Amino acid sequence: MGSFRVLFALFSVLLLVICSNGEDPYRFYNWNVTYGDIYPLGVKQKGILINGQFPGPSIESVTNDNIIISVFNSLDEPFLISWNGVQQRRNSWQDGVYGTNCPIPPGQNFTYVLQVKDQIGSYFYFPSLAFHKAAGGFGGFKIASRSVIPVPFDPPASDFTILAGDWFMKNHTDLRAILDSGSNLPFPDGLLINGRGSNGYTFTVDQGKTYRFRISNVGISTSINFRIQGHKMRLVEVEGIHTLQNTYDSIDIHLGQSLSVLVTADQPAHDYYIVVSTRFTSQVLTANSTLRYSGSSGGISGPPPAGPTIQVDWSLEQARSFRRNLTASGPRPNPQGSYHYGMINVTRTIRLANSAPIINGKQRYAVNSVSFIPADTPLKLADHFNTPGVFTIGSMPDNPTGAGGYLQTSVMGADFRGYAEIVFENQEDTVQSWHINGHNFFVVGMDGGQWSPASRLNYNLQDTISRCTVQVYPLSWTAVYVPLDNVGMWNVRSENWARQYLGQQFYLRVYSPANSWRDEYPIPSNALLCGRAIGHHG
Ligand SMILES: *[C@@H]1O[C@H](CO)[C@@H](O)[C@H](O)[C@H]1NC(C)=O
Ligand SMILES: *[C@@H]1O[C@H](CO)[C@@H](O)[C@H](O)[C@H]1NC(C)=O
Ligand SMILES: *[C@@H]1O[C@H](CO)[C@@H](O)[C@H](O)[C@H]1NC(C)=O
Ligand SMILES: *[C@@H]1O[C@H](CO)[C@@H](O)[C@H](O)[C@H]1NC(C)=O
Ligand SMILES: *[C@@H]1O[C@H](CO)[C@@H](O)[C@H](O)[C@H]1NC(C)=O
Ligand SMILES: CC(=O)N[C@H]1CO[C@H](CO)[C@@H](O)[C@@H]1O
């Protein structure tokens, strides 16, 4: 361990030289990824732990920090970690998905060099390959505002991370085998709050004080609803945007989404239920935690608070009530309303329709009929080394084709500094959740039925939130505006993990001909090489 530290210190010095923003603070993490016994639903399972923890340790950072994470893969399978919503400006080299990085082989390590440039907010990290996410390996990722930037609420007495989501008793290799054989996943076996099922976790508060809860849905297959018995929640942040501070009794959080609420401990000093439950499922799963007032005189009383179950309109109305506070600052001191997203000319409209085709006798998932399959070399590396035959730009159409599904390593080309309107069209009867790496997008509209150009008349061009993960309700559409301001190879994916695994994803290649460090960083000197990239030098 000692020599590892010395080596690591030397390596860090090297990295300091590589990183362009030497003046911003550095934070170092050493992570050992192992299998270990966990009991999330009361029964022993083999989970993926980081430094012995499930969920993994939280990353606590401040805008512009450099984050250096050395990941040692002690599993028996190749492994990568990705950063949900943490943007990697100019640096898709660090994105940690199949299309950008070679997997870390078993028994080896890789050091990620991230900078949380011009960002604030609540996010999480997760293992991106091979359905590992169903075994754990995820954790919170907070980016606080710099001390000189005003935040539109008083500092909370404490800041709690809640990672909630559905969970399966089958392990990730069994779940993978089900999907590989062409079948659907079973219904999940339970819900977890910070790695535990019912009555596992206790959050202790002082009467009269106000607390921030950062809540992420880290699950595999279902939207969730979050609520606290007897307490109102004041929404303050959604994926890095300070919102109008509306109060809610309960809030829906779709797959891959994160948000923050403030909760004031303004009730008698007892224990209260914190509840999550599944949304839009015929069977409703729930999990409990406890909000405990310090000096609580009594246990929990009454039934856990009920929440919405299958109601779609309720959720749609709530989503529309999430608005940007135009006068609050974001990562910079200027107000969030100073970027007039509604006044910028759209350079391209892209319509993306999800589907569930059977291809070669197996269940697959697709977007515009294309079901993504990995190639033998990460796309970013193939692009960098000009390796032919790995992927074709333009293999992902801009519009639904109406055709059946087919398999392809799909990459869509896009011009740096373009301004795209993307319409996610869902003609299936299930909720979708879409994520775009490296970018934040403005959620300008969502509604039931089929999108048409006339739908633009009802877009919110004033004060909608921007985020990185958005839901699309059953038989509905969601439209977003995306500033294509980050050069790189970026994953666009379903956050429903079976859909992602079986092809409902593609890569967006945001391209600048300038070939300049101002637009994109060069390949890192420690980049792992694999497939047809072996033998090349950065
Ligand atoms: C990782 O943890 C395992 C199990 O505790 C241990 O055997 C191994 O030496 C650790 N590796 C590193 C690099 O710390
Ligand atoms: C918006 O932010 C401003 C500036 O911090 C703050 O004074 C105001 O209370 C906020 N408004 C709402 C409705 O949250
Ligand atoms: C998952 O469980 C199966 C038995 O159901 C077992 O054969 C397999 O080794 C397990 N996988 C892991 C990674 O533990
Ligand atoms: C929540 O807690 C209550 C009371 O302890 C318990 O009866 C109920 O079963 C719990 N819910 C779940 C899903 O376990
Ligand atoms: C948008 O396009 C219109 C019509 O082509 C043009 O008049 C206007 O200046 C453009 N606006 C911006 C902000 O570029
Ligand atoms: C502990 C360990 O294996 N460290 C290795 C991490 O990876 C670098 C190369 O990227 C090696 O030099 C270290 O020995």
XYZ file of C-alpha atoms in Angstrom, residues 13 82 186 252 296 309 386 432:
8
model
C 2.581 15.352 -10.166
C -19.266 7.101 -15.748
C -38.657 -9.582 -14.320
C -41.565 12.159 -9.013
C -37.378 12.294 19.599
C -49.174 5.428 -8.376
C -8.801 7.444 -37.950
C -38.998 6.655 -21.132
